[in-house]
Structures are given as C-alpha cells and as structure tokens.
PDB file of C-alpha atoms in Angstrom:
ATOM      1  CA  UNK A   1     152.803  53.484 198.959  1.00  0.00           C
ATOM      2  CA  UNK A   2     152.397  56.937 197.400  1.00  0.00           C
ATOM      3  CA  UNK A   3     155.416  58.591 195.825  1.00  0.00           C
ATOM      4  CA  UNK A   4     154.051  62.030 196.764  1.00  0.00           C
ATOM      5  CA  UNK A   5     151.799  63.208 199.530  1.00  0.00           C
ATOM      6  CA  UNK A   6     150.075  65.722 197.247  1.00  0.00           C
ATOM      7  CA  UNK A   7     149.748  66.103 193.503  1.00  0.00           C
ATOM      8  CA  UNK A   8     148.583  69.422 192.005  1.00  0.00           C
ATOM      9  CA  UNK A   9     147.247  69.323 188.447  1.00  0.00           C
ATOM     10  CA  UNK A  10     147.962  72.613 186.682  1.00  0.00           C
ATOM     11  CA  UNK A  11     146.689  73.405 183.187  1.00  0.00           C
ATOM     12  CA  UNK A  12     149.319  76.097 182.590  1.00  0.00           C
ATOM     13  CA  UNK A  13     152.719  77.085 183.887  1.00  0.00           C
ATOM     14  CA  UNK A  14     151.353  79.182 186.772  1.00  0.00           C
ATOM     15  CA  UNK A  15     147.834  78.008 187.669  1.00  0.00           C
ATOM     16  CA  UNK A  16     148.561  75.770 190.658  1.00  0.00           C
ATOM     17  CA  UNK A  17     150.969  78.219 192.269  1.00  0.00           C
ATOM     18  CA  UNK A  18     148.782  81.283 191.687  1.00  0.00           C
ATOM     19  CA  UNK A  19     145.817  79.410 193.166  1.00  0.00           C
ATOM     20  CA  UNK A  20     147.394  77.259 195.884  1.00  0.00           C
ATOM     21  CA  UNK A  21     150.830  78.669 196.616  1.00  0.00           C
ATOM     22  CA  UNK A  22     150.181  79.194 200.308  1.00  0.00           C
ATOM     23  CA  UNK A  23     148.972  75.696 201.048  1.00  0.00           C
ATOM     24  CA  UNK A  24     151.749  74.153 198.959  1.00  0.00           C
ATOM     25  CA  UNK A  25     154.300  76.032 201.054  1.00  0.00           C
ATOM     26  CA  UNK A  26     152.649  74.940 204.295  1.00  0.00           C
ATOM     27  CA  UNK A  27     152.606  71.315 203.164  1.00  0.00           C
ATOM     28  CA  UNK A  28     156.289  71.243 202.270  1.00  0.00           C
ATOM     29  CA  UNK A  29     157.230  73.102 205.449  1.00  0.00           C
ATOM     30  CA  UNK A  30     155.424  70.338 207.365  1.00  0.00           C
ATOM     31  CA  UNK A  31     157.551  67.736 205.591  1.00  0.00           C
ATOM     32  CA  UNK A  32     155.005  66.619 202.993  1.00  0.00           C
ATOM     33  CA  UNK A  33     156.113  65.978 199.419  1.00  0.00           C
ATOM     34  CA  UNK A  34     154.368  67.942 196.655  1.00  0.00           C
ATOM     35  CA  UNK A  35     154.492  67.570 192.871  1.00  0.00           C
ATOM     36  CA  UNK A  36     153.058  70.251 190.589  1.00  0.00           C
ATOM     37  CA  UNK A  37     152.231  68.793 187.162  1.00  0.00           C
ATOM     38  CA  UNK A  38     151.660  71.203 184.278  1.00  0.00           C
ATOM     39  CA  UNK A  39     149.958  69.685 181.251  1.00  0.00           C
ATOM     40  CA  UNK A  40     149.932  72.521 178.696  1.00  0.00           C
ATOM     41  CA  UNK A  41     153.675  73.112 178.917  1.00  0.00           C
ATOM     42  CA  UNK A  42     154.743  71.790 175.517  1.00  0.00           C
ATOM     43  CA  UNK A  43     156.408  73.476 172.590  1.00  0.00           C
ATOM     44  CA  UNK A  44     154.143  74.363 169.639  1.00  0.00           C
ATOM     45  CA  UNK A  45     153.873  71.499 167.161  1.00  0.00           C
ATOM     46  CA  UNK A  46     153.586  73.791 164.144  1.00  0.00           C
ATOM     47  CA  UNK A  47     155.118  76.985 162.812  1.00  0.00           C
ATOM     48  CA  UNK A  48     151.650  78.493 162.476  1.00  0.00           C
ATOM     49  CA  UNK A  49     151.308  81.533 164.746  1.00  0.00           C
ATOM     50  CA  UNK A  50     148.000  83.201 165.496  1.00  0.00           C
ATOM     51  CA  UNK A  51     147.757  86.950 165.958  1.00  0.00           C
ATOM     52  CA  UNK A  52     146.649  86.236 169.540  1.00  0.00           C
ATOM     53  CA  UNK A  53     149.829  84.271 170.269  1.00  0.00           C
ATOM     54  CA  UNK A  54     151.926  87.054 168.746  1.00  0.00           C
ATOM     55  CA  UNK A  55     150.080  89.651 170.822  1.00  0.00           C
ATOM     56  CA  UNK A  56     150.613  87.660 174.015  1.00  0.00           C
ATOM     57  CA  UNK A  57     154.278  87.068 173.254  1.00  0.00           C
ATOM     58  CA  UNK A  58     154.719  90.819 172.867  1.00  0.00           C
ATOM     59  CA  UNK A  59     153.056  91.476 176.217  1.00  0.00           C
ATOM     60  CA  UNK A  60     155.034  88.700 177.886  1.00  0.00           C
ATOM     61  CA  UNK A  61     158.297  90.130 176.572  1.00  0.00           C
ATOM     62  CA  UNK A  62     159.254  86.894 174.805  1.00  0.00           C
ATOM     63  CA  UNK A  63     159.575  85.558 171.286  1.00  0.00           C
ATOM     64  CA  UNK A  64     157.828  82.543 169.803  1.00  0.00           C
ATOM     65  CA  UNK A  65     161.092  80.655 170.087  1.00  0.00           C
ATOM     66  CA  UNK A  66     161.697  81.479 173.763  1.00  0.00           C
ATOM     67  CA  UNK A  67     158.167  81.629 175.210  1.00  0.00           C
ATOM     68  CA  UNK A  68     157.811  78.079 176.498  1.00  0.00           C
ATOM     69  CA  UNK A  69     161.364  77.838 177.862  1.00  0.00           C
ATOM     70  CA  UNK A  70     160.891  81.146 179.674  1.00  0.00           C
ATOM     71  CA  UNK A  71     157.616  80.060 181.227  1.00  0.00           C
ATOM     72  CA  UNK A  72     159.013  76.686 182.271  1.00  0.00           C
ATOM     73  CA  UNK A  73     161.927  78.432 183.977  1.00  0.00           C
ATOM     74  CA  UNK A  74     159.525  80.747 185.799  1.00  0.00           C
ATOM     75  CA  UNK A  75     157.469  77.806 187.019  1.00  0.00           C
ATOM     76  CA  UNK A  76     160.536  75.962 188.292  1.00  0.00           C
ATOM     77  CA  UNK A  77     161.622  79.060 190.199  1.00  0.00           C
ATOM     78  CA  UNK A  78     158.131  79.542 191.668  1.00  0.00           C
ATOM     79  CA  UNK A  79     157.810  75.928 192.793  1.00  0.00           C
ATOM     80  CA  UNK A  80     161.335  75.947 194.172  1.00  0.00           C
ATOM     81  CA  UNK A  81     160.314  78.884 196.385  1.00  0.00           C
ATOM     82  CA  UNK A  82     157.457  76.738 197.710  1.00  0.00           C
ATOM     83  CA  UNK A  83     159.538  73.580 198.118  1.00  0.00           C
ATOM     84  CA  UNK A  84     157.584  71.634 195.466  1.00  0.00           C
ATOM     85  CA  UNK A  85     158.793  69.438 192.618  1.00  0.00           C
ATOM     86  CA  UNK A  86     157.723  70.140 189.034  1.00  0.00           C
ATOM     87  CA  UNK A  87     156.769  68.021 186.045  1.00  0.00           C
ATOM     88  CA  UNK A  88     156.194  69.713 182.685  1.00  0.00           C
ATOM     89  CA  UNK A  89     154.278  67.722 180.060  1.00  0.00           C
ATOM     90  CA  UNK A  90     154.145  68.142 176.323  1.00  0.00           C
ATOM     91  CA  UNK A  91     150.674  69.404 175.354  1.00  0.00           C
ATOM     92  CA  UNK A  92     150.947  72.890 173.814  1.00  0.00           C
ATOM     93  CA  UNK A  93     149.002  75.798 175.284  1.00  0.00           C
ATOM     94  CA  UNK A  94     145.715  76.353 173.452  1.00  0.00           C
ATOM     95  CA  UNK A  95     147.060  79.569 171.868  1.00  0.00           C
ATOM     96  CA  UNK A  96     149.394  77.324 169.840  1.00  0.00           C
ATOM     97  CA  UNK A  97     147.016  74.525 168.906  1.00  0.00           C
ATOM     98  CA  UNK A  98     145.626  74.228 165.392  1.00  0.00           C
ATOM     99  CA  UNK A  99     142.830  72.343 163.670  1.00  0.00           C
ATOM    100  CA  UNK A 100     144.100  68.857 162.741  1.00  0.00           C
ATOM    101  CA  UNK A 101     142.784  69.148 159.183  1.00  0.00           C
ATOM    102  CA  UNK A 102     142.939  72.814 158.208  1.00  0.00           C
ATOM    103  CA  UNK A 103     146.017  73.682 160.218  1.00  0.00           C
ATOM    104  CA  UNK A 104     144.396  76.945 161.296  1.00  0.00           C
ATOM    105  CA  UNK A 105     144.705  78.236 164.886  1.00  0.00           C
ATOM    106  CA  UNK A 106     141.778  77.110 167.028  1.00  0.00           C
ATOM    107  CA  UNK A 107     141.666  79.879 169.624  1.00  0.00           C
ATOM    108  CA  UNK A 108     142.280  83.361 168.273  1.00  0.00           C
ATOM    109  CA  UNK A 109     140.542  85.696 170.738  1.00  0.00           C
ATOM    110  CA  UNK A 110     139.816  86.112 174.426  1.00  0.00           C
ATOM    111  CA  UNK A 111     136.251  85.022 173.722  1.00  0.00           C
ATOM    112  CA  UNK A 112     137.556  81.765 172.260  1.00  0.00           C
ATOM    113  CA  UNK A 113     139.994  81.186 175.141  1.00  0.00           C
ATOM    114  CA  UNK A 114     137.158  81.382 177.642  1.00  0.00           C
ATOM    115  CA  UNK A 115     134.510  79.790 175.469  1.00  0.00           C
ATOM    116  CA  UNK A 116     133.808  76.181 174.576  1.00  0.00           C
ATOM    117  CA  UNK A 117     136.432  73.597 173.702  1.00  0.00           C
ATOM    118  CA  UNK A 118     136.641  73.215 169.947  1.00  0.00           C
ATOM    119  CA  UNK A 119     134.950  69.974 168.843  1.00  0.00           C
ATOM    120  CA  UNK A 120     138.101  68.926 166.979  1.00  0.00           C
ATOM    121  CA  UNK A 121     139.887  68.581 170.325  1.00  0.00           C
ATOM    122  CA  UNK A 122     137.739  65.805 171.752  1.00  0.00           C
ATOM    123  CA  UNK A 123     140.752  63.495 171.377  1.00  0.00           C
ATOM    124  CA  UNK A 124     142.761  65.686 173.730  1.00  0.00           C
ATOM    125  CA  UNK A 125     140.841  64.525 176.793  1.00  0.00           C
ATOM    126  CA  UNK A 126     141.964  60.946 176.138  1.00  0.00           C
ATOM    127  CA  UNK A 127     145.512  62.148 175.558  1.00  0.00           C
ATOM    128  CA  UNK A 128     145.459  63.903 178.917  1.00  0.00           C
ATOM    129  CA  UNK A 129     143.950  60.821 180.589  1.00  0.00           C
ATOM    130  CA  UNK A 130     146.847  58.797 179.220  1.00  0.00           C
ATOM    131  CA  UNK A 131     149.346  61.226 180.671  1.00  0.00           C
ATOM    132  CA  UNK A 132     147.565  61.167 184.024  1.00  0.00           C
ATOM    133  CA  UNK A 133     147.723  57.383 184.096  1.00  0.00           C
ATOM    134  CA  UNK A 134     151.521  57.616 184.087  1.00  0.00           C
ATOM    135  CA  UNK A 135     151.837  60.125 186.925  1.00  0.00           C
ATOM    136  CA  UNK A 136     153.405  59.162 190.254  1.00  0.00           C
ATOM    137  CA  UNK A 137     150.975  57.944 192.897  1.00  0.00           C
ATOM    138  CA  UNK A 138     149.843  60.519 195.442  1.00  0.00           C
ATOM    139  CA  UNK A 139     147.865  60.570 198.658  1.00  0.00           C
ATOM    140  CA  UNK A 140     145.807  63.603 197.622  1.00  0.00           C
ATOM    141  CA  UNK A 141     145.128  64.921 194.135  1.00  0.00           C
ATOM    142  CA  UNK A 142     144.045  68.511 193.526  1.00  0.00           C
ATOM    143  CA  UNK A 143     142.806  69.873 190.210  1.00  0.00           C
ATOM    144  CA  UNK A 144     141.183  73.033 188.866  1.00  0.00           C
ATOM    145  CA  UNK A 145     137.531  73.748 189.561  1.00  0.00           C
ATOM    146  CA  UNK A 146     137.297  75.527 186.220  1.00  0.00           C
ATOM    147  CA  UNK A 147     136.537  79.057 187.406  1.00  0.00           C
ATOM    148  CA  UNK A 148     136.915  81.362 184.415  1.00  0.00           C
ATOM    149  CA  UNK A 149     135.944  78.661 181.889  1.00  0.00           C
ATOM    150  CA  UNK A 150     139.340  78.720 180.155  1.00  0.00           C
ATOM    151  CA  UNK A 151     139.413  75.917 177.589  1.00  0.00           C
ATOM    152  CA  UNK A 152     142.604  74.365 178.979  1.00  0.00           C
ATOM    153  CA  UNK A 153     141.166  74.375 182.491  1.00  0.00           C
ATOM    154  CA  UNK A 154     138.033  72.682 181.155  1.00  0.00           C
ATOM    155  CA  UNK A 155     140.085  69.985 179.434  1.00  0.00           C
ATOM    156  CA  UNK A 156     142.261  69.339 182.476  1.00  0.00           C
ATOM    157  CA  UNK A 157     139.246  69.098 184.761  1.00  0.00           C
ATOM    158  CA  UNK A 158     137.346  66.725 182.462  1.00  0.00           C
ATOM    159  CA  UNK A 159     140.361  64.471 181.998  1.00  0.00           C
ATOM    160  CA  UNK A 160     141.045  64.382 185.748  1.00  0.00           C
ATOM    161  CA  UNK A 161     137.456  63.448 186.503  1.00  0.00           C
ATOM    162  CA  UNK A 162     137.530  60.726 183.879  1.00  0.00           C
ATOM    163  CA  UNK A 163     140.808  59.240 185.094  1.00  0.00           C
ATOM    164  CA  UNK A 164     140.733  59.700 188.871  1.00  0.00           C
ATOM    165  CA  UNK A 165     136.976  59.950 189.419  1.00  0.00           C
ATOM    166  CA  UNK A 166     135.375  63.044 190.867  1.00  0.00           C
ATOM    167  CA  UNK A 167     135.099  61.435 194.289  1.00  0.00           C
ATOM    168  CA  UNK A 168     138.899  61.135 194.466  1.00  0.00           C
ATOM    169  CA  UNK A 169     139.642  64.736 193.539  1.00  0.00           C
ATOM    170  CA  UNK A 170     139.951  67.913 195.547  1.00  0.00           C
ATOM    171  CA  UNK A 171     139.164  71.044 193.529  1.00  0.00           C
ATOM    172  CA  UNK A 172     140.988  74.330 193.904  1.00  0.00           C
ATOM    173  CA  UNK A 173     139.536  77.700 192.942  1.00  0.00           C
ATOM    174  CA  UNK A 174     141.299  79.008 189.838  1.00  0.00           C
ATOM    175  CA  UNK A 175     143.006  82.289 190.699  1.00  0.00           C
ATOM    176  CA  UNK A 176     142.851  85.127 189.673  1.00  0.00           C
ATOM    177  CA  UNK A 177     139.608  84.278 187.832  1.00  0.00           C
ATOM    178  CA  UNK A 178     137.707  83.590 191.052  1.00  0.00           C
ATOM    179  CA  UNK A 179     138.594  87.039 192.383  1.00  0.00           C
ATOM    180  CA  UNK A 180     137.209  88.705 189.280  1.00  0.00           C
ATOM    181  CA  UNK A 181     133.871  86.921 189.512  1.00  0.00           C
ATOM    182  CA  UNK A 182     133.314  85.158 192.863  1.00  0.00           C
ATOM    183  CA  UNK A 183     129.633  84.618 192.011  1.00  0.00           C
ATOM    184  CA  UNK A 184     130.682  82.094 189.360  1.00  0.00           C
ATOM    185  CA  UNK A 185     131.123  79.524 192.144  1.00  0.00           C
ATOM    186  CA  UNK A 186     127.335  79.315 192.384  1.00  0.00           C
ATOM    187  CA  UNK A 187     127.231  78.055 188.804  1.00  0.00           C
ATOM    188  CA  UNK A 188     130.051  75.551 189.309  1.00  0.00           C
ATOM    189  CA  UNK A 189     128.677  74.332 192.645  1.00  0.00           C
ATOM    190  CA  UNK A 190     124.922  74.703 192.065  1.00  0.00           C
ATOM    191  CA  UNK A 191     123.745  72.501 194.941  1.00  0.00           C
ATOM    192  CA  UNK A 192     125.410  73.393 198.230  1.00  0.00           C
ATOM    193  CA  UNK A 193     124.531  70.036 199.756  1.00  0.00           C
ATOM    194  CA  UNK A 194     126.667  68.211 197.186  1.00  0.00           C
ATOM    195  CA  UNK A 195     129.940  69.901 198.055  1.00  0.00           C
ATOM    196  CA  UNK A 196     131.969  70.653 201.144  1.00  0.00           C
ATOM    197  CA  UNK A 197     134.457  73.514 201.310  1.00  0.00           C
ATOM    198  CA  UNK A 198     137.749  73.242 203.128  1.00  0.00           C
ATOM    199  CA  UNK A 199     139.241  76.534 204.248  1.00  0.00           C
ATOM    200  CA  UNK A 200     143.011  76.584 204.672  1.00  0.00           C
ATOM    201  CA  UNK A 201     144.100  79.585 206.774  1.00  0.00           C
ATOM    202  CA  UNK A 202     147.507  80.865 205.695  1.00  0.00           C
ATOM    203  CA  UNK A 203     150.305  81.852 208.005  1.00  0.00           C
ATOM    204  CA  UNK A 204     152.084  85.115 207.249  1.00  0.00           C
ATOM    205  CA  UNK A 205     155.025  83.091 205.988  1.00  0.00           C
ATOM    206  CA  UNK A 206     152.761  81.096 203.665  1.00  0.00           C
ATOM    207  CA  UNK A 207     151.135  84.239 202.259  1.00  0.00           C
ATOM    208  CA  UNK A 208     154.559  85.769 201.673  1.00  0.00           C
ATOM    209  CA  UNK A 209     155.768  82.589 199.971  1.00  0.00           C
ATOM    210  CA  UNK A 210     152.701  82.533 197.710  1.00  0.00           C
ATOM    211  CA  UNK A 211     153.288  86.171 196.802  1.00  0.00           C
ATOM    212  CA  UNK A 212     156.976  85.671 196.056  1.00  0.00           C
ATOM    213  CA  UNK A 213     156.270  82.535 194.037  1.00  0.00           C
ATOM    214  CA  UNK A 214     153.561  84.351 192.063  1.00  0.00           C
ATOM    215  CA  UNK A 215     155.984  87.171 191.303  1.00  0.00           C
ATOM    216  CA  UNK A 216     158.326  84.602 189.746  1.00  0.00           C
ATOM    217  CA  UNK A 217     155.941  84.450 186.766  1.00  0.00           C
ATOM    218  CA  UNK A 218     157.358  87.708 185.482  1.00  0.00           C
ATOM    219  CA  UNK A 219     156.133  87.222 181.915  1.00  0.00           C
ATOM    220  CA  UNK A 220     152.521  86.861 183.039  1.00  0.00           C
ATOM    221  CA  UNK A 221     152.200  89.751 185.470  1.00  0.00           C
ATOM    222  CA  UNK A 222     151.341  92.448 182.934  1.00  0.00           C
ATOM    223  CA  UNK A 223     148.575  90.350 181.377  1.00  0.00           C
ATOM    224  CA  UNK A 224     147.019  89.092 184.603  1.00  0.00           C
ATOM    225  CA  UNK A 225     147.652  91.927 187.063  1.00  0.00           C
ATOM    226  CA  UNK A 226     149.112  94.930 185.187  1.00  0.00           C
ATOM    227  CA  UNK A 227     152.130  95.246 187.524  1.00  0.00           C
ATOM    228  CA  UNK A 228     153.764  93.579 190.560  1.00  0.00           C
ATOM    229  CA  UNK A 229     152.248  95.974 193.089  1.00  0.00           C
ATOM    230  CA  UNK A 230     148.730  95.295 191.829  1.00  0.00           C
ATOM    231  CA  UNK A 231     149.423  91.571 192.063  1.00  0.00           C
ATOM    232  CA  UNK A 232     150.527  91.944 195.680  1.00  0.00           C
ATOM    233  CA  UNK A 233     147.603  94.168 196.643  1.00  0.00           C
ATOM    234  CA  UNK A 234     144.893  92.083 194.972  1.00  0.00           C
ATOM    235  CA  UNK A 235     146.305  88.781 196.235  1.00  0.00           C
ATOM    236  CA  UNK A 236     146.475  89.970 199.838  1.00  0.00           C
ATOM    237  CA  UNK A 237     142.981  91.447 199.610  1.00  0.00           C
ATOM    238  CA  UNK A 238     141.517  88.225 198.276  1.00  0.00           C
ATOM    239  CA  UNK A 239     143.235  85.943 200.784  1.00  0.00           C
ATOM    240  CA  UNK A 240     141.985  88.175 203.592  1.00  0.00           C
ATOM    241  CA  UNK A 241     138.420  88.181 202.231  1.00  0.00           C
ATOM    242  CA  UNK A 242     138.316  84.375 201.970  1.00  0.00           C
ATOM    243  CA  UNK A 243     140.244  83.719 205.167  1.00  0.00           C
ATOM    244  CA  UNK A 244     143.036  81.859 203.383  1.00  0.00           C
ATOM    245  CA  UNK A 245     142.756  79.438 200.478  1.00  0.00           C
ATOM    246  CA  UNK A 246     139.684  77.317 199.803  1.00  0.00           C
ATOM    247  CA  UNK A 247     139.289  73.947 198.129  1.00  0.00           C
ATOM    248  CA  UNK A 248     136.209  71.829 197.499  1.00  0.00           C
ATOM    249  CA  UNK A 249     135.303  68.148 197.656  1.00  0.00           C
ATOM    250  CA  UNK A 250     132.122  66.326 196.655  1.00  0.00           C
ATOM    251  CA  UNK A 251     130.318  65.121 199.751  1.00  0.00           C
ATOM    252  CA  UNK A 252     131.137  61.523 200.462  1.00  0.00           C
ATOM    253  CA  UNK A 253     134.664  61.816 199.102  1.00  0.00           C
ATOM    254  CA  UNK A 254     137.452  60.633 201.367  1.00  0.00           C
TER     255      UNK A 254
END
C-alpha cells in the first residue's frame, strides 16, 4: 500500500509549488496525501563561494550562512498552505557545487545554469537515484519535464527516469520557464503521438492557494518575477491561457 497518494519531485525549494500548486491544493482538499520532495536543498559542502552565488544571495536578501535555511522555511510555509508534506534532501544547489578535483565552482553564470550538466557530475545521477530508492511509496509520481534546461532540472529528470522508468512518471511543466518560452514544449515533446496531455482546470480557490503559496517564496520573487504584483499578474494570465495546469504522460503509461 502506498504511503502517499502523490509524490512531487522538485529540483529546488520552489519548483513543484510554482508549477503545480493548484493541483496539489485540489488533491489535498479532496483528502489525498501529497509529499513534495526537494532534492537540491542541502547546505553547501565547501566554503568556496562563486560570484554568482554571492550575487544571488544579495538579490535574495540572505547571507551564505542563512540562504538554505531561509529557503527551506519558505518551502515549508508554501507547502503548508497547500496541505502537502515536505521532505528536504541534502544535495546542494548547483550554484554551490564545485569540481571534485579543482574545487572550483562549476556553474558561474546564467549560461552555465541553463546549459549542459558538467561532465564531472555524472556521479550525481546515481546519487539522486539512490535517494529516490529510499522515498516513500506513492500512487502517482510527478517530476519536472525540464522546460528551461536548468542543470538541476535535467539531473532530477534523468535520475527519475532511470529509477522509476519513464512509463511510470507524470511530467509537469516547469514554471515560470514554460511561460517565457512555450514553444520549447515542441522540442521536449517532438512527436505528438508519443505523449498525452492532461489538463487540470483550477478552481478559484486552487488558483488563489497556488498564488499565496508562490508568494511564500519571498527570497525568489525579485529574481523570478521582479515583484509580487508581477508574479500574481503573470501567474493568473498563464493559468487562464492554458486553462489550468497541464501535465504529460508517455502514451501507454498507466
């Protein structure tokens, strides 16, 4: 018997809620149990700080010492608003990771964050697979589609496919990246006959819950949306344009 009805795999401390907050709320309101698992929620394993990490800390209004604790607290508050449980794992965000031999930061620019996974991190997929093998059982497992090509989203997706099998996954559209470039779905889902979309219309209460949960990530708003009002406006516009929230399954999946 499954311990949870639904399991959401989140690369960072905001991805699942920003992308799926409405459906999570509707599931818990219907009495279903939901666990949001964040993989890149660990403290940095080194004192090395890249200029990118320092820049982001400044914009987030945090210090290197308080950044992870602040973001974990935000995620707990957001998931609490949606009625979901949280599990924060120990892999550091890519802005903190360093080369295992040189000790130099691996991702030091926006281009690097949204580029290819550094070849020195091939081991990390197996590490993530190991962590996934110890997760509670769930009736439905949802992971990132990889819209935006962020390296941590790529790693989470690859590990989930390796551990669970693509046919057992449901993929959510990574928000806000999908709003910035909706055409990218054509590249991720090149053959329409291989995938089936599932549209989840949101009630007004679910949309409001997603908005309020998203606003709980106070440190991230300036980087992702500029300000709270822009977040609210863009989120409502996108949900209306899609007709709710959309997830994808390979054809033939249960």
